[in-house]
């Protein structure tokens, strides 16, 4: 096989791969037949990993911008109920296209709105992933606790337990390949599902060998709801249901006390930290430094762009660093390298992957080249990357195959995708809007 070498990077030096796997990093001697890509002065990292997203929410950017989580959700549930699988495919293509352009090679989507029970929506997400070319973790999300039974979502967007379980297994059989398309099992949240669904979902996931995902401890409203309904804090509720475990990662994870932080570290339960979305909704600041200190896997998540209108993972590194320092009132407990680690190695741990997230021989060649022309005067290249302005990746490779080349998607036209998305999104706007 031909060996590909990125030559001349300022950090970490040359990177070589063959047959989709990294073979060398640092100073790499030339060999006959090498395919050389010059990246002089640029910065090379492992591909970024997005551990929590809602791709479909690209259809509803800029809604309910003056609401906290529960009000935001009740505003948007009826709007999301109008989405078609075709809408979701376009939104997913935009979501993954924007992610790829900004260095993301693996993205986890949590999709829990299935209007009319049409689970072809998951095929639509997989189709978009194949078009863009990045790895996709597709969560068969679910809600079975409507307002008539004390839940938050309207009854029109919930499903019954048996339908959810049968659909989840069908989606797994149709789509899961364990590498490029990975199906996960993901009841939405403690305030939108029954304990019966949580228990049955865990049993199904473990029978199929799939990972589990849900929202947890995102807001004080959620905490109050759990205490009122169950007499337990959210983490204790999930722990009693067998959900605090190494095959689980949860989204947000803001409101954990000291004992709960220790429990997450003990069980190696992952946390998808979504700093911009949490800030936009006024939810709070996760205890990232404490969680990582006890060994809990912590990755970064964009969350949906209805609560993080940027839709890119790169800015989350800077935001994670800033919020960690604000929470701890310290400029030393969380460094730029720590933020990059969340976006790469930490994300891989959340998703249960040991073959991505680092630049090391034997790992998959998920590699990003960041333009470094404006960082030539910066003392520390990683600090310059993380703390500097947002940037589009120069090149992005997944398994050694380019999905972004010279700052453009290889397999899609992002402007055309945005135009299609805008046409579809306007259909959902209230009369007289825009």
Short mmCIF file of C-alpha atoms in Angstrom, two decimals:
data_model
loop_
_atom_site.label_atom_id
_atom_site.label_comp_id
_atom_site.label_asym_id
_atom_site.label_seq_id
_atom_site.Cartn_x
_atom_site.Cartn_y
_atom_site.Cartn_z
CA UNK A 1 0.00 0.00 0.00
CA UNK A 2 1.13 3.57 -0.71
CA UNK A 3 2.15 5.46 2.40
CA UNK A 4 0.82 9.00 2.87
CA UNK A 5 2.91 11.50 4.82
CA UNK A 6 1.96 14.94 6.08
CA UNK A 7 5.30 16.77 6.04
CA UNK A 8 6.39 20.00 7.67
CA UNK A 9 3.78 20.51 10.39
CA UNK A 10 4.88 22.77 13.20
CA UNK A 11 3.21 20.39 15.68
CA UNK A 12 3.59 17.44 16.21
CA UNK A 13 5.86 16.98 13.20
CA UNK A 14 5.29 14.55 10.35
CA UNK A 15 2.37 12.10 10.38
CA UNK A 16 2.37 9.00 8.17
CA UNK A 17 -0.30 6.41 7.49
CA UNK A 18 -0.91 3.40 5.31
CA UNK A 19 -4.05 1.35 4.71
CA UNK A 20 -6.04 3.70 6.95
CA UNK A 21 -3.79 3.31 10.00
CA UNK A 22 -1.18 5.69 11.40
CA UNK A 23 2.33 4.25 11.06
CA UNK A 24 4.57 7.03 12.41
CA UNK A 25 4.45 10.46 14.09
CA UNK A 26 7.32 12.92 14.52
CA UNK A 27 10.38 12.80 12.29
CA UNK A 28 9.52 10.28 9.58
CA UNK A 29 12.26 9.23 7.11
CA UNK A 30 11.25 9.20 3.46
CA UNK A 31 10.55 5.95 1.61
CA UNK A 32 10.24 5.26 -2.09
CA UNK A 33 6.68 5.70 -3.31
CA UNK A 34 5.54 8.00 -0.50
CA UNK A 35 2.61 10.29 -1.27
CA UNK A 36 3.70 13.55 0.38
CA UNK A 37 1.30 16.32 1.40
CA UNK A 38 3.11 19.50 2.42
CA UNK A 39 1.66 21.11 5.54
CA UNK A 40 4.52 23.50 6.34
CA UNK A 41 3.85 25.51 9.50
CA UNK A 42 0.42 23.96 10.03
CA UNK A 43 -0.83 22.17 13.14
CA UNK A 44 -1.95 18.55 12.95
CA UNK A 45 -4.25 16.89 15.48
CA UNK A 46 -6.31 13.78 15.77
CA UNK A 47 -9.82 14.20 14.43
CA UNK A 48 -12.20 15.92 16.84
CA UNK A 49 -14.98 13.82 18.37
CA UNK A 50 -18.42 15.29 19.04
CA UNK A 51 -20.08 13.28 21.80
CA UNK A 52 -23.54 14.88 21.79
CA UNK A 53 -25.53 16.54 19.02
CA UNK A 54 -29.07 16.80 17.69
CA UNK A 55 -28.57 17.08 13.93
CA UNK A 56 -32.23 17.74 13.19
CA UNK A 57 -32.14 20.99 15.16
CA UNK A 58 -30.46 22.74 12.25
CA UNK A 59 -34.09 23.15 11.12
CA UNK A 60 -34.85 25.40 14.11
CA UNK A 61 -31.93 27.74 14.71
CA UNK A 62 -32.73 30.97 16.52
CA UNK A 63 -35.95 29.84 18.20
CA UNK A 64 -36.82 30.40 21.88
CA UNK A 65 -33.60 32.28 22.55
CA UNK A 66 -35.01 33.80 25.75
CA UNK A 67 -35.98 30.51 27.41
CA UNK A 68 -34.37 28.10 29.82
CA UNK A 69 -34.46 24.41 28.99
CA UNK A 70 -38.03 23.40 29.90
CA UNK A 71 -39.61 26.43 28.22
CA UNK A 72 -37.34 26.01 25.21
CA UNK A 73 -38.40 22.37 24.87
CA UNK A 74 -42.14 23.01 25.21
CA UNK A 75 -41.85 25.72 22.54
CA UNK A 76 -40.03 23.46 20.10
CA UNK A 77 -41.58 20.01 20.59
CA UNK A 78 -44.62 20.84 18.39
CA UNK A 79 -42.34 22.33 15.71
CA UNK A 80 -40.08 19.27 15.64
CA UNK A 81 -43.17 17.07 15.29
CA UNK A 82 -43.60 18.53 11.77
CA UNK A 83 -40.21 17.34 10.48
CA UNK A 84 -40.04 14.75 7.71
CA UNK A 85 -37.25 12.22 7.16
CA UNK A 86 -36.20 14.32 4.16
CA UNK A 87 -35.90 17.39 6.39
CA UNK A 88 -33.76 15.43 8.84
CA UNK A 89 -31.48 14.12 6.09
CA UNK A 90 -30.74 17.64 4.85
CA UNK A 91 -30.29 18.97 8.39
CA UNK A 92 -27.96 16.04 9.18
CA UNK A 93 -25.91 16.66 6.06
CA UNK A 94 -25.49 20.32 7.02
CA UNK A 95 -24.66 19.36 10.59
CA UNK A 96 -21.99 16.84 9.60
CA UNK A 97 -20.69 19.02 6.79
CA UNK A 98 -20.10 21.92 9.17
CA UNK A 99 -18.54 19.56 11.69
CA UNK A 100 -16.19 18.07 9.10
CA UNK A 101 -15.12 21.50 7.87
CA UNK A 102 -14.07 22.34 11.41
CA UNK A 103 -12.14 19.16 12.12
CA UNK A 104 -14.70 16.70 13.45
CA UNK A 105 -14.26 13.13 12.22
CA UNK A 106 -16.72 11.35 14.57
CA UNK A 107 -20.08 12.72 15.69
CA UNK A 108 -22.75 11.28 17.99
CA UNK A 109 -26.31 12.26 17.13
CA UNK A 110 -29.15 11.87 19.65
CA UNK A 111 -32.40 11.70 17.69
CA UNK A 112 -35.51 11.20 19.82
CA UNK A 113 -38.29 12.75 17.68
CA UNK A 114 -39.96 10.13 15.45
CA UNK A 115 -43.16 11.70 14.05
CA UNK A 116 -45.73 9.08 13.17
CA UNK A 117 -43.35 6.33 14.26
CA UNK A 118 -41.52 6.53 10.92
CA UNK A 119 -38.09 5.23 11.88
CA UNK A 120 -36.76 5.71 8.35
CA UNK A 121 -35.53 8.96 9.85
CA UNK A 122 -32.52 6.99 11.14
CA UNK A 123 -31.78 5.73 7.64
CA UNK A 124 -31.84 9.37 6.55
CA UNK A 125 -29.22 10.28 9.16
CA UNK A 126 -27.02 7.35 8.07
CA UNK A 127 -27.36 8.38 4.42
CA UNK A 128 -26.17 11.90 5.25
CA UNK A 129 -23.20 10.49 7.19
CA UNK A 130 -22.17 8.35 4.24
CA UNK A 131 -22.39 11.38 1.95
CA UNK A 132 -20.20 13.60 4.13
CA UNK A 133 -17.85 10.75 5.04
CA UNK A 134 -17.41 11.08 8.80
CA UNK A 135 -18.14 8.46 11.46
CA UNK A 136 -21.65 8.71 12.93
CA UNK A 137 -22.96 7.37 16.20
CA UNK A 138 -26.71 7.32 15.65
CA UNK A 139 -28.72 7.13 18.86
CA UNK A 140 -32.16 5.61 18.48
CA UNK A 141 -33.62 8.09 20.93
CA UNK A 142 -37.07 7.78 22.43
CA UNK A 143 -39.73 9.34 24.64
CA UNK A 144 -42.71 7.46 26.11
CA UNK A 145 -43.85 9.82 28.89
CA UNK A 146 -46.21 12.45 27.48
CA UNK A 147 -47.92 15.32 29.27
CA UNK A 148 -51.03 13.29 30.00
CA UNK A 149 -48.88 10.99 32.17
CA UNK A 150 -46.87 13.71 33.88
CA UNK A 151 -44.04 14.11 31.36
CA UNK A 152 -42.84 17.25 29.63
CA UNK A 153 -43.34 16.44 25.91
CA UNK A 154 -46.80 16.58 24.31
CA UNK A 155 -48.43 13.20 23.74
CA UNK A 156 -48.13 13.72 19.97
CA UNK A 157 -44.35 13.18 20.02
CA UNK A 158 -44.08 10.15 22.33
CA UNK A 159 -44.17 6.46 21.40
CA UNK A 160 -45.12 3.33 23.31
CA UNK A 161 -42.47 1.12 24.85
CA UNK A 162 -42.94 -1.95 22.64
CA UNK A 163 -42.76 0.14 19.46
CA UNK A 164 -39.57 1.82 20.65
CA UNK A 165 -37.84 -1.46 21.48
CA UNK A 166 -38.85 -3.16 18.22
CA UNK A 167 -37.77 -0.12 16.20
CA UNK A 168 -34.45 0.11 18.04
CA UNK A 169 -33.58 -3.48 17.21
CA UNK A 170 -34.66 -2.98 13.59
CA UNK A 171 -32.54 0.17 13.25
CA UNK A 172 -29.59 -1.76 14.68
CA UNK A 173 -30.06 -4.60 12.20
CA UNK A 174 -30.38 -2.21 9.24
CA UNK A 175 -27.63 0.28 9.96
CA UNK A 176 -25.05 -0.78 12.55
CA UNK A 177 -21.61 -1.73 11.24
CA UNK A 178 -19.73 -1.04 14.47
CA UNK A 179 -17.31 1.44 12.92
CA UNK A 180 -18.56 4.08 10.48
CA UNK A 181 -22.23 3.80 11.49
CA UNK A 182 -22.69 2.88 15.14
CA UNK A 183 -26.18 2.57 16.60
CA UNK A 184 -26.68 3.42 20.27
CA UNK A 185 -29.72 3.18 22.55
CA UNK A 186 -30.83 6.48 24.01
CA UNK A 187 -34.05 7.20 25.94
CA UNK A 188 -34.22 10.97 26.02
CA UNK A 189 -34.22 12.12 29.65
CA UNK A 190 -35.65 11.44 33.12
CA UNK A 191 -38.49 13.91 32.50
CA UNK A 192 -39.63 12.41 29.16
CA UNK A 193 -39.37 8.64 29.65
CA UNK A 194 -40.64 6.02 32.09
CA UNK A 195 -38.41 3.94 34.31
CA UNK A 196 -39.76 0.92 32.42
CA UNK A 197 -38.30 2.28 29.19
CA UNK A 198 -34.97 3.02 30.85
CA UNK A 199 -34.74 -0.53 32.21
CA UNK A 200 -35.86 -2.24 28.99
CA UNK A 201 -33.55 -0.09 26.88
CA UNK A 202 -30.55 -1.06 29.02
CA UNK A 203 -31.45 -4.73 28.72
CA UNK A 204 -31.79 -4.45 24.94
CA UNK A 205 -28.54 -2.50 24.52
CA UNK A 206 -26.56 -4.99 26.57
CA UNK A 207 -28.05 -7.94 24.71
CA UNK A 208 -26.99 -6.34 21.40
CA UNK A 209 -23.64 -5.05 22.69
CA UNK A 210 -24.54 -1.37 22.17
CA UNK A 211 -23.73 1.71 24.24
CA UNK A 212 -26.30 3.69 26.19
CA UNK A 213 -26.86 7.43 26.19
CA UNK A 214 -29.26 9.92 27.77
CA UNK A 215 -29.49 13.47 29.09
CA UNK A 216 -28.71 13.77 32.79
CA UNK A 217 -28.35 16.47 35.46
CA UNK A 218 -28.65 19.30 32.94
CA UNK A 219 -30.73 21.73 35.00
CA UNK A 220 -32.05 22.36 38.47
CA UNK A 221 -35.58 21.95 37.07
CA UNK A 222 -34.68 18.37 36.16
CA UNK A 223 -33.31 17.78 39.67
CA UNK A 224 -36.48 19.15 41.26
CA UNK A 225 -38.64 17.02 38.95
CA UNK A 226 -36.76 13.83 39.89
CA UNK A 227 -36.95 14.61 43.61
CA UNK A 228 -40.68 15.27 43.32
CA UNK A 229 -41.49 12.16 41.26
CA UNK A 230 -39.03 9.63 42.68
CA UNK A 231 -37.59 11.10 45.86
CA UNK A 232 -34.13 10.75 44.29
CA UNK A 233 -31.58 12.94 42.58
CA UNK A 234 -31.19 12.24 38.84
CA UNK A 235 -27.92 10.30 39.12
CA UNK A 236 -29.24 8.10 41.94
CA UNK A 237 -32.32 7.34 39.84
CA UNK A 238 -30.20 6.19 36.92
CA UNK A 239 -27.77 4.32 39.14
CA UNK A 240 -30.66 2.33 40.64
CA UNK A 241 -31.74 1.46 37.08
CA UNK A 242 -28.29 0.15 36.14
CA UNK A 243 -27.38 3.14 34.03
CA UNK A 244 -24.26 4.38 35.81
CA UNK A 245 -21.75 2.05 34.17
CA UNK A 246 -18.79 1.94 31.75
CA UNK A 247 -21.03 1.36 28.69
CA UNK A 248 -22.95 4.61 29.33
CA UNK A 249 -22.25 8.23 28.60
CA UNK A 250 -24.59 11.04 29.59
CA UNK A 251 -25.10 14.50 28.14
CA UNK A 252 -24.44 17.71 30.11
CA UNK A 253 -23.86 16.41 33.65
CA UNK A 254 -23.86 19.79 35.39
CA UNK A 255 -25.50 19.12 38.76
CA UNK A 256 -23.42 16.42 40.44
CA UNK A 257 -22.37 16.60 44.08
CA UNK A 258 -19.00 15.33 45.35
CA UNK A 259 -20.22 11.78 45.97
CA UNK A 260 -21.77 11.63 42.51
CA UNK A 261 -18.58 12.87 40.87
CA UNK A 262 -16.70 10.10 42.68
CA UNK A 263 -19.29 7.54 41.56
CA UNK A 264 -18.90 8.57 37.92
CA UNK A 265 -15.15 8.19 38.21
CA UNK A 266 -15.45 4.82 39.94
CA UNK A 267 -17.77 3.44 37.25
CA UNK A 268 -16.05 5.21 34.32
CA UNK A 269 -19.40 6.59 33.15
CA UNK A 270 -18.82 9.21 30.45
CA UNK A 271 -20.03 12.81 30.30
CA UNK A 272 -20.61 14.84 27.14
CA UNK A 273 -19.78 18.42 28.17
CA UNK A 274 -21.73 20.98 26.10
CA UNK A 275 -20.37 24.36 27.25
CA UNK A 276 -21.92 26.70 24.67
CA UNK A 277 -25.40 25.20 24.80
CA UNK A 278 -25.36 25.18 28.59
CA UNK A 279 -24.38 28.85 28.55
CA UNK A 280 -26.98 29.80 25.95
CA UNK A 281 -29.76 28.16 27.99
CA UNK A 282 -28.42 29.45 31.31
CA UNK A 283 -28.17 25.91 32.64
CA UNK A 284 -24.88 26.09 34.56
CA UNK A 285 -21.25 24.98 34.32
CA UNK A 286 -20.18 21.33 34.50
CA UNK A 287 -17.47 20.24 36.96
CA UNK A 288 -15.06 19.24 34.21
CA UNK A 289 -11.85 19.55 36.24
CA UNK A 290 -13.29 17.46 39.09
CA UNK A 291 -14.71 14.82 36.74
CA UNK A 292 -11.49 14.36 34.81
CA UNK A 293 -9.50 14.27 38.07
CA UNK A 294 -11.42 11.19 39.25
CA UNK A 295 -11.01 9.44 35.90
CA UNK A 296 -14.48 9.85 34.44
CA UNK A 297 -14.37 10.06 30.62
CA UNK A 298 -15.31 13.60 29.56
CA UNK A 299 -15.79 14.63 25.94
CA UNK A 300 -17.17 17.69 24.20
CA UNK A 301 -20.56 18.10 22.57
CA UNK A 302 -22.05 20.78 20.34
CA UNK A 303 -25.61 19.85 21.38
CA UNK A 304 -28.27 20.96 18.93
CA UNK A 305 -27.94 24.21 17.02
CA UNK A 306 -31.32 25.30 18.33
CA UNK A 307 -29.36 25.92 21.55
CA UNK A 308 -25.90 26.47 20.03
CA UNK A 309 -26.33 28.30 16.78
CA UNK A 310 -22.67 27.86 15.80
CA UNK A 311 -22.99 24.13 15.17
CA UNK A 312 -19.25 23.47 15.15
CA UNK A 313 -17.12 21.59 17.65
CA UNK A 314 -13.95 23.67 17.35
CA UNK A 315 -15.24 26.65 19.42
CA UNK A 316 -16.27 24.28 22.21
CA UNK A 317 -12.62 23.74 23.12
CA UNK A 318 -12.13 27.42 23.90
CA UNK A 319 -15.48 27.69 25.67
CA UNK A 320 -14.70 24.60 27.78
CA UNK A 321 -11.40 26.12 28.84
CA UNK A 322 -12.94 29.48 29.69
CA UNK A 323 -15.80 27.98 31.71
CA UNK A 324 -13.52 25.61 33.61
CA UNK A 325 -11.39 28.57 34.65
CA UNK A 326 -14.43 30.63 35.57
CA UNK A 327 -15.84 27.83 37.70
CA UNK A 328 -12.56 27.21 39.51
CA UNK A 329 -11.43 30.87 39.48
CA UNK A 330 -8.06 29.58 38.35
CA UNK A 331 -5.87 30.01 35.28
CA UNK A 332 -3.83 26.89 36.03
CA UNK A 333 -6.25 23.99 36.55
CA UNK A 334 -7.28 23.65 32.90
CA UNK A 335 -4.90 24.22 30.00
CA UNK A 336 -5.31 24.40 26.20
CA UNK A 337 -3.90 20.88 25.92
CA UNK A 338 -6.61 19.70 28.34
CA UNK A 339 -9.29 21.24 26.12
CA UNK A 340 -7.86 19.55 23.04
CA UNK A 341 -7.77 16.28 24.97
CA UNK A 342 -11.50 16.58 25.74
CA UNK A 343 -12.22 17.07 22.05
CA UNK A 344 -10.21 14.02 21.01
CA UNK A 345 -9.13 11.37 23.51
CA UNK A 346 -11.89 12.18 26.00
CA UNK A 347 -14.52 11.88 23.32
CA UNK A 348 -13.14 8.53 22.20
CA UNK A 349 -13.36 7.24 25.78
CA UNK A 350 -16.99 8.36 26.03
CA UNK A 351 -17.83 6.41 22.90
CA UNK A 352 -15.88 3.35 23.96
CA UNK A 353 -13.27 3.69 21.20
CA UNK A 354 -9.58 2.96 21.64
CA UNK A 355 -8.69 3.24 17.94
CA UNK A 356 -9.34 6.97 17.43
CA UNK A 357 -8.74 10.19 19.37
CA UNK A 358 -4.92 10.21 19.33
CA UNK A 359 -2.08 10.47 16.84
CA UNK A 360 -0.25 7.23 17.52
CA UNK A 361 0.98 4.29 15.44
CA UNK A 362 -1.69 1.64 15.00
CA UNK A 363 -4.64 3.96 15.45
CA UNK A 364 -7.00 4.92 12.65
CA UNK A 365 -5.85 7.75 10.44
CA UNK A 366 -8.52 10.23 11.53
CA UNK A 367 -6.37 13.32 11.11
CA UNK A 368 -6.92 17.08 10.83
CA UNK A 369 -4.59 19.69 9.35
CA UNK A 370 -5.23 23.16 10.77
CA UNK A 371 -3.91 26.18 8.84
CA UNK A 372 -1.13 27.79 10.84
CA UNK A 373 -0.21 30.91 8.85
CA UNK A 374 -1.70 33.21 11.49
CA UNK A 375 -0.08 31.25 14.34
CA UNK A 376 3.54 31.58 13.24
CA UNK A 377 4.16 34.23 15.92
CA UNK A 378 2.47 32.22 18.71
CA UNK A 379 4.83 30.69 21.27
CA UNK A 380 2.75 27.57 22.01
CA UNK A 381 1.05 26.15 18.90
CA UNK A 382 -1.61 24.21 20.82
CA UNK A 383 -2.48 27.28 22.90
CA UNK A 384 -2.63 29.33 19.71
CA UNK A 385 -4.98 26.80 18.13
CA UNK A 386 -7.35 26.44 21.08
CA UNK A 387 -7.37 30.06 22.21
CA UNK A 388 -7.13 31.64 18.77
CA UNK A 389 -9.87 32.48 16.29
CA UNK A 390 -12.21 29.87 14.91
CA UNK A 391 -10.86 28.27 11.75
CA UNK A 392 -11.83 25.93 8.95
CA UNK A 393 -9.63 22.87 8.65
CA UNK A 394 -7.26 22.78 5.70
CA UNK A 395 -7.57 19.00 5.30
CA UNK A 396 -9.54 16.32 7.16
CA UNK A 397 -9.00 12.58 6.76
CA UNK A 398 -11.12 9.69 8.02
CA UNK A 399 -9.38 6.32 7.82
CA UNK A 400 -6.78 8.13 5.72
CA UNK A 401 -9.35 9.23 3.10
CA UNK A 402 -9.90 12.95 2.58
CA UNK A 403 -13.34 14.29 3.49
CA UNK A 404 -12.13 17.93 3.47
CA UNK A 405 -9.50 19.13 1.01
CA UNK A 406 -8.22 22.70 0.81
CA UNK A 407 -10.99 23.84 3.17
CA UNK A 408 -13.83 22.37 1.08
CA UNK A 409 -15.94 19.25 1.51
CA UNK A 410 -14.85 16.52 -0.87
CA UNK A 411 -18.26 14.87 -1.29
CA UNK A 412 -20.80 17.68 -0.94
CA UNK A 413 -21.43 21.37 -1.58
CA UNK A 414 -22.04 23.01 1.80
CA UNK A 415 -23.60 26.13 0.24
CA UNK A 416 -26.13 24.05 -1.69
CA UNK A 417 -26.96 22.09 1.45
CA UNK A 418 -27.53 25.32 3.38
CA UNK A 419 -29.80 26.66 0.65
CA UNK A 420 -31.94 23.51 0.78
CA UNK A 421 -32.00 23.67 4.57
CA UNK A 422 -33.13 27.32 4.56
CA UNK A 423 -35.99 26.56 2.17
CA UNK A 424 -37.18 23.74 4.41
CA UNK A 425 -36.70 25.62 7.70
CA UNK A 426 -38.82 28.58 6.56
CA UNK A 427 -41.78 26.21 6.22
CA UNK A 428 -41.76 25.90 10.01
CA UNK A 429 -41.68 29.61 10.78
CA UNK A 430 -44.77 31.27 12.32
CA UNK A 431 -46.82 33.37 9.92
CA UNK A 432 -45.24 36.77 9.41
CA UNK A 433 -41.79 35.74 10.66
CA UNK A 434 -38.67 36.65 8.67
#
